[in-house]
Coordinates of C-alpha atoms and ligand atoms in Angstrom, one line a residue:
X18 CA -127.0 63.5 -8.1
X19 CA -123.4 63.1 -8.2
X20 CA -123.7 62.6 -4.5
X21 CA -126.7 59.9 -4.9
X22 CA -124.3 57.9 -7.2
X23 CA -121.2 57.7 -4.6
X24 CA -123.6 56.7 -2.0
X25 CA -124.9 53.8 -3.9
X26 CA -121.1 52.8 -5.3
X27 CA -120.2 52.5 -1.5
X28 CA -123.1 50.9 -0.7
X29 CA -122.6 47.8 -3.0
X30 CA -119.3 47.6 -2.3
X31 CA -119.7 47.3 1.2
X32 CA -122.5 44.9 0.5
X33 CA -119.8 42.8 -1.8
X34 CA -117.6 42.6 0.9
X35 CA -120.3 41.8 3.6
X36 CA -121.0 38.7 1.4
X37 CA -117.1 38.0 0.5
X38 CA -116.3 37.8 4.6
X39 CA -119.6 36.4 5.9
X40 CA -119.1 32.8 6.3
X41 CA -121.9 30.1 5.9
X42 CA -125.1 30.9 8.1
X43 CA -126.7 29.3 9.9
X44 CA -129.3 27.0 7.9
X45 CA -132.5 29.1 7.4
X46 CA -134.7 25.4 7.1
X47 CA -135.2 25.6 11.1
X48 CA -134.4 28.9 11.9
X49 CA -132.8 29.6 14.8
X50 CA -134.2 32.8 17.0
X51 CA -132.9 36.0 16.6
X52 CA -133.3 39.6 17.3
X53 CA -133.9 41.6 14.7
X54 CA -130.1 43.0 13.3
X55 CA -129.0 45.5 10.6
X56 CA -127.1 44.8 7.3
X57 CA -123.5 44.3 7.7
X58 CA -123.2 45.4 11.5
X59 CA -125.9 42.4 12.5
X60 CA -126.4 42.9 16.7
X61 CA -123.7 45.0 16.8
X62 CA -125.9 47.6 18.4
X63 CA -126.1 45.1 21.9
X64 CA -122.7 45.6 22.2
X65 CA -123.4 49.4 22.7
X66 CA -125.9 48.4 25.2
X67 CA -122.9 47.1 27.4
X68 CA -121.7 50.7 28.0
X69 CA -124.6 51.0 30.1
X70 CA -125.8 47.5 31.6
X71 CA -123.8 44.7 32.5
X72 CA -123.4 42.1 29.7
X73 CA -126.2 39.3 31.8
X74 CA -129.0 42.3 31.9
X75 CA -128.7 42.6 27.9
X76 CA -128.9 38.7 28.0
X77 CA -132.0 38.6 29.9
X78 CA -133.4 40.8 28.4
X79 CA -132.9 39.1 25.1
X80 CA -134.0 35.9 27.0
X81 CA -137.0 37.2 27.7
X82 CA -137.9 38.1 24.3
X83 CA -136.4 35.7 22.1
X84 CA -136.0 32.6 24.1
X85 CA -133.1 31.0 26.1
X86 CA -131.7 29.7 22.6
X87 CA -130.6 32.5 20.1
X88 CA -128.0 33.3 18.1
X89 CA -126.4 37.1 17.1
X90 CA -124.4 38.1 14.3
X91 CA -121.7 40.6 15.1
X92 CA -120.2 41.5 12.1
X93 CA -118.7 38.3 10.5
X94 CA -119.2 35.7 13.5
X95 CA -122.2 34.4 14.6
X96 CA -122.8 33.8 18.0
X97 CA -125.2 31.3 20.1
X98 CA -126.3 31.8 23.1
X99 CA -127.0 29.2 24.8
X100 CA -129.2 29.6 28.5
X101 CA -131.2 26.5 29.5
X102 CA -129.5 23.3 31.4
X103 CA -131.0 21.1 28.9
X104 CA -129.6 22.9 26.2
X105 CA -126.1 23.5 28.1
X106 CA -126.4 19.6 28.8
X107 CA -127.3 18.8 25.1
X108 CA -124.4 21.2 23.7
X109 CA -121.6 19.4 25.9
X110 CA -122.5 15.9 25.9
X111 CA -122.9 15.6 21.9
X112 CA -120.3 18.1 21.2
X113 CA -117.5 18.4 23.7
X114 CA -114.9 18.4 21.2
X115 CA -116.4 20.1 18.3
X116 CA -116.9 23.0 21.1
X117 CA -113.1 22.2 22.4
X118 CA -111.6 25.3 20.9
X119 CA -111.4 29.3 21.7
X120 CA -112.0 32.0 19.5
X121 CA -108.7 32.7 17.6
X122 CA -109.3 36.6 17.1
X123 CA -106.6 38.2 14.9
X124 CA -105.7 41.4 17.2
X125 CA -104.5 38.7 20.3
X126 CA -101.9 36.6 17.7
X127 CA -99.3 38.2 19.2
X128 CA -100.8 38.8 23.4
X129 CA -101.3 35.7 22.8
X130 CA -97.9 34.4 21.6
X131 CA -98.9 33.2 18.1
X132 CA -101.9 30.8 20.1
X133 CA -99.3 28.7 21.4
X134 CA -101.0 29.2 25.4
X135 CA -103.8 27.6 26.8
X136 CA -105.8 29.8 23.8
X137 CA -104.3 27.5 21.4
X138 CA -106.4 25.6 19.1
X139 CA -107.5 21.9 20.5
X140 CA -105.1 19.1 19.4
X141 CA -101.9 17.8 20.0
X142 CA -99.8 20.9 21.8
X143 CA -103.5 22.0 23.6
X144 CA -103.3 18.5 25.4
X145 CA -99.9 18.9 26.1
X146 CA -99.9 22.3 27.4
X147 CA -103.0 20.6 29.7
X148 CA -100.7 17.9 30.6
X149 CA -98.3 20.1 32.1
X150 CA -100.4 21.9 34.1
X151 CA -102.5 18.6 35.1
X152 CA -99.3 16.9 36.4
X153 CA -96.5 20.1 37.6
X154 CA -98.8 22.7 39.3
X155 CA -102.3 21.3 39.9
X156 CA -101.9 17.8 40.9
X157 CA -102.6 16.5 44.7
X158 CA -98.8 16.3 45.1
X159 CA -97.4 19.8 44.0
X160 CA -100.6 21.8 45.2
X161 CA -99.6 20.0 48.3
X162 CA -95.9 21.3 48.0
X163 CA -97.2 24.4 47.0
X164 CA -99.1 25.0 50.0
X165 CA -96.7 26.3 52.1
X166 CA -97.1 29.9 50.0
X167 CA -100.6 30.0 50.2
X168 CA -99.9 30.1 54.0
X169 CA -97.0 31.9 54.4
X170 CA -98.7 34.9 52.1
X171 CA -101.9 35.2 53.7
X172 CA -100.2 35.6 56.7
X173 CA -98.1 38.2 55.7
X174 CA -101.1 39.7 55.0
X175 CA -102.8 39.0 58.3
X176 CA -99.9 40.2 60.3
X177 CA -99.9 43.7 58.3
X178 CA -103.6 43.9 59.1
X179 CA -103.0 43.2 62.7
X180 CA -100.2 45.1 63.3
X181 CA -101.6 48.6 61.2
X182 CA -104.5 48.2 63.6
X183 CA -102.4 47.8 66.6
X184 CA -101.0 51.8 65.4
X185 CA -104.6 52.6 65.2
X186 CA -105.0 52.7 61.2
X187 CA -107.7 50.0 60.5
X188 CA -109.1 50.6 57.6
X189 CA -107.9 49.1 54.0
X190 CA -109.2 49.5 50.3
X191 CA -110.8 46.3 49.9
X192 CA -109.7 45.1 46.6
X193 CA -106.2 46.3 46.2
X194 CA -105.6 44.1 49.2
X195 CA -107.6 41.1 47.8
X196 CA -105.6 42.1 44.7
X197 CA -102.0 42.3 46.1
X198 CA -102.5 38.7 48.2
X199 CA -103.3 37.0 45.3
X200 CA -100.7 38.2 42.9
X201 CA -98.2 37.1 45.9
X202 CA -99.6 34.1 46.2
X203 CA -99.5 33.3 42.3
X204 CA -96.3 34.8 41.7
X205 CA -94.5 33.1 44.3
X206 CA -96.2 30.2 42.6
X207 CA -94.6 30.9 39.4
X208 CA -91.6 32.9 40.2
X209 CA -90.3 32.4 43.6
X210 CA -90.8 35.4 44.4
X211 CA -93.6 37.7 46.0
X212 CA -94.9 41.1 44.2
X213 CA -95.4 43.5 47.7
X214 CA -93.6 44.0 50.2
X215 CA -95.3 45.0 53.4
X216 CA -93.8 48.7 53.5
X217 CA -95.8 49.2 49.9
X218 CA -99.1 48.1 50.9
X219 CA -101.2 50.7 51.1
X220 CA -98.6 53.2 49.5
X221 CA -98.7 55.0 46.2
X222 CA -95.6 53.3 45.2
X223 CA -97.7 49.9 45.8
X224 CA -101.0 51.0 44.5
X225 CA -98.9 52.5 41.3
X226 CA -97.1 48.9 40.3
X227 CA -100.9 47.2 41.3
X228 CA -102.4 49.4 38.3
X229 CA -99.3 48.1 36.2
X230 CA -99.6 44.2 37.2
X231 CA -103.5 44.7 37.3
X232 CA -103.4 45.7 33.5
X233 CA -101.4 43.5 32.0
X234 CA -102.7 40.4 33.4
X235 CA -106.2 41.8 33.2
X236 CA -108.4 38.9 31.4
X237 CA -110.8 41.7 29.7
X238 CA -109.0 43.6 26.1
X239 CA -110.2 46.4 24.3
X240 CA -112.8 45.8 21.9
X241 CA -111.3 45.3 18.4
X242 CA -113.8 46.2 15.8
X243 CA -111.7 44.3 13.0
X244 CA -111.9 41.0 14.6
X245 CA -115.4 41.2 13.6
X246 CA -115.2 43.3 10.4
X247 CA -111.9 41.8 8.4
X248 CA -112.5 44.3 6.1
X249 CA -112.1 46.9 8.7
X250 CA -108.3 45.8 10.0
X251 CA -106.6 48.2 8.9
X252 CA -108.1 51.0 10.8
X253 CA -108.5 49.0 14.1
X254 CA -104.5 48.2 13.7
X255 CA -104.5 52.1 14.8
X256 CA -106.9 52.1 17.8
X257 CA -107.8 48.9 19.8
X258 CA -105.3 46.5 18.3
X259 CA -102.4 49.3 19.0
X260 CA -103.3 49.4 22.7
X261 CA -103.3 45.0 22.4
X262 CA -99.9 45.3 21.4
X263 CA -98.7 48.2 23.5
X264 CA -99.4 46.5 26.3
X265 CA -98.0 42.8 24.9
X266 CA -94.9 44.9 24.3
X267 CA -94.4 45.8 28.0
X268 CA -95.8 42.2 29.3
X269 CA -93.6 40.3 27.3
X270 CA -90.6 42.1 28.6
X271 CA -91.5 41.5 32.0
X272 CA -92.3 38.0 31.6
X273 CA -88.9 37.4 29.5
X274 CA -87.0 39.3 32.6
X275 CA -88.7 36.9 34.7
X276 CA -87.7 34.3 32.8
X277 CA -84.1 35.1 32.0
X278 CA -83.5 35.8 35.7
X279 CA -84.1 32.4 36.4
X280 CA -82.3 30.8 33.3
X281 CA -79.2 32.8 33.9
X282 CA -79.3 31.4 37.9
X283 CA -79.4 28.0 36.7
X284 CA -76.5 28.5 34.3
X285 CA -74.4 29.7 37.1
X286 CA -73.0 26.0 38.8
X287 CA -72.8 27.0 42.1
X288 CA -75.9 28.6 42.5
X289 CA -79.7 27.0 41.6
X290 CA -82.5 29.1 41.9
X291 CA -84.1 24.9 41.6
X292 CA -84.4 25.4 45.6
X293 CA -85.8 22.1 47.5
X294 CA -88.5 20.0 46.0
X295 CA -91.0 22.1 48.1
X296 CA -90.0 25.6 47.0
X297 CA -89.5 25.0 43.2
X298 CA -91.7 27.7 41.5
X299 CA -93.0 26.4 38.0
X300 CA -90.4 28.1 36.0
X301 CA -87.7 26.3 38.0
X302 CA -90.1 23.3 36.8
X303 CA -90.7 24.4 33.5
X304 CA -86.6 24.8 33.2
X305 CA -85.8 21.7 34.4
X306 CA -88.4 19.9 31.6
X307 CA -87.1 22.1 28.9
X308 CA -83.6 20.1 29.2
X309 CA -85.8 17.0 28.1
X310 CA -88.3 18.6 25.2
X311 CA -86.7 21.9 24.2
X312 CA -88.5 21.8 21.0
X313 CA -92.1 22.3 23.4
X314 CA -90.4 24.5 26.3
X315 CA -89.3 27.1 24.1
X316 CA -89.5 31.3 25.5
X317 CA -92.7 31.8 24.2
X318 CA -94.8 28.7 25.5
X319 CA -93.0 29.0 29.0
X320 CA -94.2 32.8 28.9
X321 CA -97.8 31.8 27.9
X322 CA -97.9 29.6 30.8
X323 CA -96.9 32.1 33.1
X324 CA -99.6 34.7 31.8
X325 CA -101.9 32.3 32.3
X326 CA -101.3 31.5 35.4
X327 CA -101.6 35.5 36.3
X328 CA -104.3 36.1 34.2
X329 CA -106.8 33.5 35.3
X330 CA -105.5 32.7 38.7
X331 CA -105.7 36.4 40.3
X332 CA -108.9 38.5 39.2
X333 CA -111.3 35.7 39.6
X334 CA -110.2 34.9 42.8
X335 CA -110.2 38.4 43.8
X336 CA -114.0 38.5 42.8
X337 CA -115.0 35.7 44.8
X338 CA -113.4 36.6 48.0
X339 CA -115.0 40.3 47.9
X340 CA -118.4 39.3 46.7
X341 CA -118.1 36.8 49.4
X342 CA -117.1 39.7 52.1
X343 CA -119.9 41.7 50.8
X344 CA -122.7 39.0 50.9
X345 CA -121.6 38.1 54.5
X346 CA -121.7 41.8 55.6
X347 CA -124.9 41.9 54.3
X348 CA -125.7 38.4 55.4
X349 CA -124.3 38.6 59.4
X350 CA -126.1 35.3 60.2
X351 CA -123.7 33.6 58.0
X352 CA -120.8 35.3 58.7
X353 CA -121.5 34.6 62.9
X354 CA -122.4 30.5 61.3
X355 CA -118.5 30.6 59.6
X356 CA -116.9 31.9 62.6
X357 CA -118.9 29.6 64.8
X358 CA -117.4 26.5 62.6
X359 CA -114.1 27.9 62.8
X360 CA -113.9 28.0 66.4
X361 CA -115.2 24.7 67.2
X362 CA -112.8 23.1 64.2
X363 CA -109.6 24.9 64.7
X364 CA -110.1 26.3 68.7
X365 CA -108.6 30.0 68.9
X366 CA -104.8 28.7 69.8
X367 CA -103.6 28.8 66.5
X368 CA -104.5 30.1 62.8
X369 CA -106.5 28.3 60.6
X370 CA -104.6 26.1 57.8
X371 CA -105.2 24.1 54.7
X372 CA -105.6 20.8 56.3
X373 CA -108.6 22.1 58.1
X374 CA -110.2 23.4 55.0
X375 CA -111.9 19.6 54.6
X376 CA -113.7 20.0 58.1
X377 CA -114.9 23.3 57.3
X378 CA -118.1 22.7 55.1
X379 CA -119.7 26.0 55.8
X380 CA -117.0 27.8 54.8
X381 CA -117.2 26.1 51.2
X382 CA -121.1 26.7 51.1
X383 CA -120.0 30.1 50.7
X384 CA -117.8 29.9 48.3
X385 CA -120.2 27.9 46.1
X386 CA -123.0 30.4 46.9
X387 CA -120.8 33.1 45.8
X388 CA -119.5 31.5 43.3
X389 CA -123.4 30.3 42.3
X390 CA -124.6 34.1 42.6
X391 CA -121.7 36.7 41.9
X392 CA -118.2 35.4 40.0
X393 CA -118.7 34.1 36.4
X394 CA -121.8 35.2 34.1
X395 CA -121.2 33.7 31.1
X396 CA -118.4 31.2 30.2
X397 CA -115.2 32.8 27.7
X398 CA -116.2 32.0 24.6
X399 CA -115.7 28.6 22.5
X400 CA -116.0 28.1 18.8
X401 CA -117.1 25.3 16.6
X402 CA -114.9 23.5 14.6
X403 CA -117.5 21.5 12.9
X404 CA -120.9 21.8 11.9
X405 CA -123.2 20.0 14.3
X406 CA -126.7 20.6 15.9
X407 CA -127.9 21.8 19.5
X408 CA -131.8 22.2 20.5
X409 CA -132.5 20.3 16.5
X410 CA -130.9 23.4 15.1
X411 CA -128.5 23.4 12.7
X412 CA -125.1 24.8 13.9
X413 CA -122.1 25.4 11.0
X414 CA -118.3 25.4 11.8
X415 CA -116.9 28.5 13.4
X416 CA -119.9 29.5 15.5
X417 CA -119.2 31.2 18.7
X418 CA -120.5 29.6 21.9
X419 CA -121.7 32.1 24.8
X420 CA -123.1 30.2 27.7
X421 CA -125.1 32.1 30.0
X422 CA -124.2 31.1 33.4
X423 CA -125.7 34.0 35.1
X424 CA -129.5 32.7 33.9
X425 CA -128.7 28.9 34.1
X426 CA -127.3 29.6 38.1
X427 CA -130.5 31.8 38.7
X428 CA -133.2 29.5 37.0
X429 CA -136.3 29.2 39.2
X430 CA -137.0 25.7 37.8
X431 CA -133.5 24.2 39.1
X432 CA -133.4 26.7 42.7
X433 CA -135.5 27.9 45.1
X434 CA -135.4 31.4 46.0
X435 CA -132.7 32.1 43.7
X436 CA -132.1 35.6 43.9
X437 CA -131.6 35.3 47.4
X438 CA -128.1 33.9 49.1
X439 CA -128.4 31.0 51.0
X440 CA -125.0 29.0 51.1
X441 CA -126.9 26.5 53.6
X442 CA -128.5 25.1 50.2
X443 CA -125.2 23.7 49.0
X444 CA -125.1 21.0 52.2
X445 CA -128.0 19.4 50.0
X446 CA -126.9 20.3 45.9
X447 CA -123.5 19.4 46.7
X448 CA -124.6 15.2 45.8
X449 CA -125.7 16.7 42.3
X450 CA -122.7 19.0 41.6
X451 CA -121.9 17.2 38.0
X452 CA -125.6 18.0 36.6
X453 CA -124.7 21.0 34.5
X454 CA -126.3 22.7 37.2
X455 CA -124.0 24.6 39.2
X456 CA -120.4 25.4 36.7
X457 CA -118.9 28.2 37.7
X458 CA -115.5 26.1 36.8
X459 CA -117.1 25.4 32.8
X460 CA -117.0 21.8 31.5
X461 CA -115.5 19.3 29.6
X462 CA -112.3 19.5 27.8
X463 CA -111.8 23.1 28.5
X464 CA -113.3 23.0 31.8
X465 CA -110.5 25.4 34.6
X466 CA -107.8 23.3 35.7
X467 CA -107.3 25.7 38.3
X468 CA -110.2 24.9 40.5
X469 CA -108.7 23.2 42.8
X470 CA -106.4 25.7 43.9
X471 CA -109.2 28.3 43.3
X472 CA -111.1 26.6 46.6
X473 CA -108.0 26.1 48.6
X474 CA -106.6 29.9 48.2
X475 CA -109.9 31.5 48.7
X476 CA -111.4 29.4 51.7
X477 CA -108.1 29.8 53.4
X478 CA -107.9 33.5 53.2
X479 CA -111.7 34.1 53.4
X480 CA -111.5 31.5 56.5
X481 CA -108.1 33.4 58.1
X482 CA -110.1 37.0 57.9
X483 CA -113.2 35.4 59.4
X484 CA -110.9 33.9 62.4
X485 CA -109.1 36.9 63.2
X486 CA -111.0 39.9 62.2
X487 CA -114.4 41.3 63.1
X488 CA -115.2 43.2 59.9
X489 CA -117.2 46.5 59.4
X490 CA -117.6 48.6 56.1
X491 CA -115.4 51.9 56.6
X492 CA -117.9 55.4 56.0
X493 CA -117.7 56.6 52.8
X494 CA -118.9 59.2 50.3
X495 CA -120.7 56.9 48.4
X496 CA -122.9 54.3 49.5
X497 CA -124.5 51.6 47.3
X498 CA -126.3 48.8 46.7
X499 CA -124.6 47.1 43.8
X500 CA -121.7 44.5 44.5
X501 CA -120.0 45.7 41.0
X502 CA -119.8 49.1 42.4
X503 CA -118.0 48.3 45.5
X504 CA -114.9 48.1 44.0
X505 CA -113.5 51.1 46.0
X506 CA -114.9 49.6 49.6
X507 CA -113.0 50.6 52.4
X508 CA -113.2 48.0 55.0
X509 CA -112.3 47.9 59.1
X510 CA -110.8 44.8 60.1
X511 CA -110.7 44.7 64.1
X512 CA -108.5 41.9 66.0
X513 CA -110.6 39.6 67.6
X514 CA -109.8 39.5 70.9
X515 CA -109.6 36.0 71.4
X516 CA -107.1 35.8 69.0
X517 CA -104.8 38.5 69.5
X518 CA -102.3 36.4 71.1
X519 CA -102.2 34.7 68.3
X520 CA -101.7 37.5 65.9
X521 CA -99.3 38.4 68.1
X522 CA -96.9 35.5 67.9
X523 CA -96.7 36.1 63.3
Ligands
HEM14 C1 -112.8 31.2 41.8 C2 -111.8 31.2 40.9 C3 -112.0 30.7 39.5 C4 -113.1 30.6 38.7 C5 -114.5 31.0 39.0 C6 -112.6 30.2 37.4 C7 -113.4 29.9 36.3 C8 -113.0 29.5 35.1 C9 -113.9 29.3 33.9 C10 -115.4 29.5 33.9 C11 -113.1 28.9 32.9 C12 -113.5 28.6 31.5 C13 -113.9 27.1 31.5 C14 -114.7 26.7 30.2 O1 -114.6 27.4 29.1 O2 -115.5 25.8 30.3 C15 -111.7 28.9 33.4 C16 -110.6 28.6 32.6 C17 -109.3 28.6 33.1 N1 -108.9 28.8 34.4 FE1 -110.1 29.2 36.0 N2 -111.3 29.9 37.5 C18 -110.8 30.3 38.7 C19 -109.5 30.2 39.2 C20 -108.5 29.8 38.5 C21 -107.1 29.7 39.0 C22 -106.7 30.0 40.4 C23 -106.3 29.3 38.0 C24 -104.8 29.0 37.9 C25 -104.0 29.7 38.6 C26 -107.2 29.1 36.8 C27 -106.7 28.8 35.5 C28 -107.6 28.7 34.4 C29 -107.0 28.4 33.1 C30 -105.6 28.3 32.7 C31 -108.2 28.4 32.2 C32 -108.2 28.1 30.7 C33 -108.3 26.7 30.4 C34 -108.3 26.4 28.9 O3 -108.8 27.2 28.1 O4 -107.8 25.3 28.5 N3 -108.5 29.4 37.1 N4 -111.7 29.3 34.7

């Protein structure tokens, strides 16, 4: 009996404080489908389905059952899902702005410097932040200046691959190479400097400081239950939230090394780690703005900009170039196509390079296919800062947006055949691009300022390998279908012949 009583004390209380932390819902006068959920955890029980299928397979299955327009309560926040191009359409023409902002979840305030990065809130430092980026490192002119990285890196890359098969070792771990030329690429970008050396490709040593750099710039963080439960905080402060700021600890204090390095070179007259106009990394940039508005370039917004760069400019990239490898080993029409293009555009005299990349539109119909198919399944998440109304339903402040690009990019009603990968379908979609049809980039105010230089780094180093390499998948232990679980892939990368004096000459 005594029992009974406790159970029913904690019952209400928990109830009370359900009702204390759940904000407005969602008006119940034109309901809004949802799956059926439990009191106080809501969905939660989806998330759990994530441990065993990939995050679009628990959409479409809800899809299927629900509709393509649904919302899901996890915990506190409410979340809308939103699947259909005239939905995605509706959302982001009538409310661009009230959808402008991110999620501010309480266990990344400090990963995410206080959300004073390109997480912050839209307004006034947001724009300004965008500015930055808009004008020092994306623009026509510096991604022109900054080209001469791109190049230089991959072939570093291309001249380790050529000469490790000239000693008779060809094969390489597919990803950690994907990974190490990107975070080359994009630190050089930023720092000056690049991340591996040739001698640690390939090594323990490099493979060891890859797991370090892969982790702390990793996009994805563990699962805090308190963001969701408030009431809950102080037990998550001990598990996922610990681990958030373990590893902000260790981040920080390489991105502040980074930083310092470079402040204490420009303090010293004689010496400027500026370099010429071309080879000024965005730090040297970033420096050389703070003498004009040191109240906005202070430590912690210079920092933010340099995690973001590493966050979102490296594992996305990664992903496109190896789902793009896989779908032309599986696809060897394509691949032969590519190469053909190559040839005829650039000859087999010299290596491909980033003024080609605009007579090269093959090359970039699979990209977009990939990019269509493989990279981005649903958009990071946006919330509402207003009430507003999507589909005639009624949508209150501090909803959570989840659009579901994995559905919209495989929707039978906007592509023919769409399971299947045909990049040759882009030489025709490529008129209607803006549609809301094809975003792996997002839209509107948030849409990725980094596309640009997401097309130019990944068509020049999936072009390069397609010059100079025939490509085979190394045996291994495991074979399978899936593209997710080919993250181990060992591939063979042969000199062509035709271009082995070539190679020769890096
Ligand atoms: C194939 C490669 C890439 C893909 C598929 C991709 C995709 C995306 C997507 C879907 C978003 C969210 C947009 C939205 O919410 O509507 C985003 C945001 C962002 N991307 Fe990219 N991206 C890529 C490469 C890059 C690169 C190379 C950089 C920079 C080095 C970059 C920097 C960013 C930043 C800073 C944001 C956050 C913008 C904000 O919230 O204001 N991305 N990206």
């Amino acid at each position: 009996m005594e029992a009974l009583h406790y159970i029913l004390v904690l019952v209400s209380v928990l109830l009370l404080l359900y009702q204390l932390t759940v904000p407005k819902r969602v008006e119940r006068k034109n309901k809004l489908p949802r799956p059926p959920s439990l009191p106080i955890i809501g969905h939660f029980l989806y998330i759990k389905m994530l441990f065993k299928l990939p995050l679009h397979e628990v959409l479409n299955d809800l899809c299927n059952k629900y509709g393509p327009l649904f919302l899901l309560h996890l915990g506190s926040r409410q979340v809308l899902v939103l699947s259909t191009r005239a939905d995605i359409e509706e959302c982001f023409s009538k409310n661009d702005i009230i959808f402008s902002n991110r999620p501010l979840l309480p266990s990344r305030k400090g990963l995410e410097y206080n959300f004073t990065g390109l997480g912050a809130p839209y307004g006034h430092h947001w724009r300004n932040l965008r500015r930055f980026f808009a004008v020092e490192v994306f623009s026509p002119k510096r991604l022109q200046m900054s080209s001469n990285i791109r190049t230089e890196e991959i072939r570093h890359m291309t001249k380790y691959l050529f000469k490790r098969s000239s000693q008779g070792v060809v094969t390489v771990e597919l990803s950690s190479f994907l990974y190490m030329l990107d975070f080359n690429v994009i630190m050089k970008m930023v720092a000056g400097n690049r991340c591996f050396e040739e001698n640690e490709i390939d090594t323990d040593r490099g493979r060891d400081k890859l797991a370090e750099l892969k982790q702390w710039f990793s996009p994805f963080e563990p699962l805090a239950l308190g963001d969701y439960f408030p009431f809950l905080r102080w037990l998550t402060r001990h598990g996922a939230e610990k681990k958030i700021h373990n590893k902000h600890k260790k981040r920080d204090a390489f991105l502040q090394a980074m930083l310092d390095g470079h402040q204490n070179l420009n303090k010293t007259p004689s010496v400027s780690s500026g370099g010429s106009q071309t080879d000024q990394s965005i730090i040297d940039v970033m420096l050389k703005l703070k003498e004009f508005e040191p109240q906005f370039y202070i430590d912690e917004v210079m920092k933010g900009n340099m995690a973001a760069m590493l966050i979102a400019g490296t594992h996305t990239t990664v992903l496109t170039m190896q789902a793009a490898i896989l779908q032309l080993m599986s696809n060897p029409e394509n691949l032969r196509k590519a190469r053909d293009e190559i040839d005829k555009v650039v000859g087999q005299s010299r290596l491909l390079n980033e003024e080609d990349l605009p007579n090269l539109p093959f090359l970039h119909c699979i990209i977009n296919e990939t990019l269509r198919l493989d990279v981005v399944s649903t958009l990071p998440p946006r919330e509402s800062s207003e009430d507003c109304s999507i589909g005639g339903y009624h949508i209150p402040h501090g909803t959570q947006l989840m659009v579901n690009i994995y559905s919209l990019h495989r929707d039978p009603e906007l592509w023919t055949e769409p399971n299947k990968f045909m990049p040759e379908r882009f030489q025709e979609i490529e008129k209607e691009k803006g549609g809301f049809k094809f975003v792996p980039f997002g839209f509107g105010r948030r849409i990725c300022p980094g596309s640009t230089l997401a097309n130019r780094l990944v068509a020049l180093s999936l072009g390069t390998l397609i010059q100079c390499f025939e490509w085979e998948e190394a045996e291994t232990d495991e074979k399978s279908q899936d593209v997710a679980k080919h993250k181990l892939m060992k591939m063979i990368f042969r000199p062509r012949e035709a271009l082995t004096h070539v190679l020769a000459q890096l």
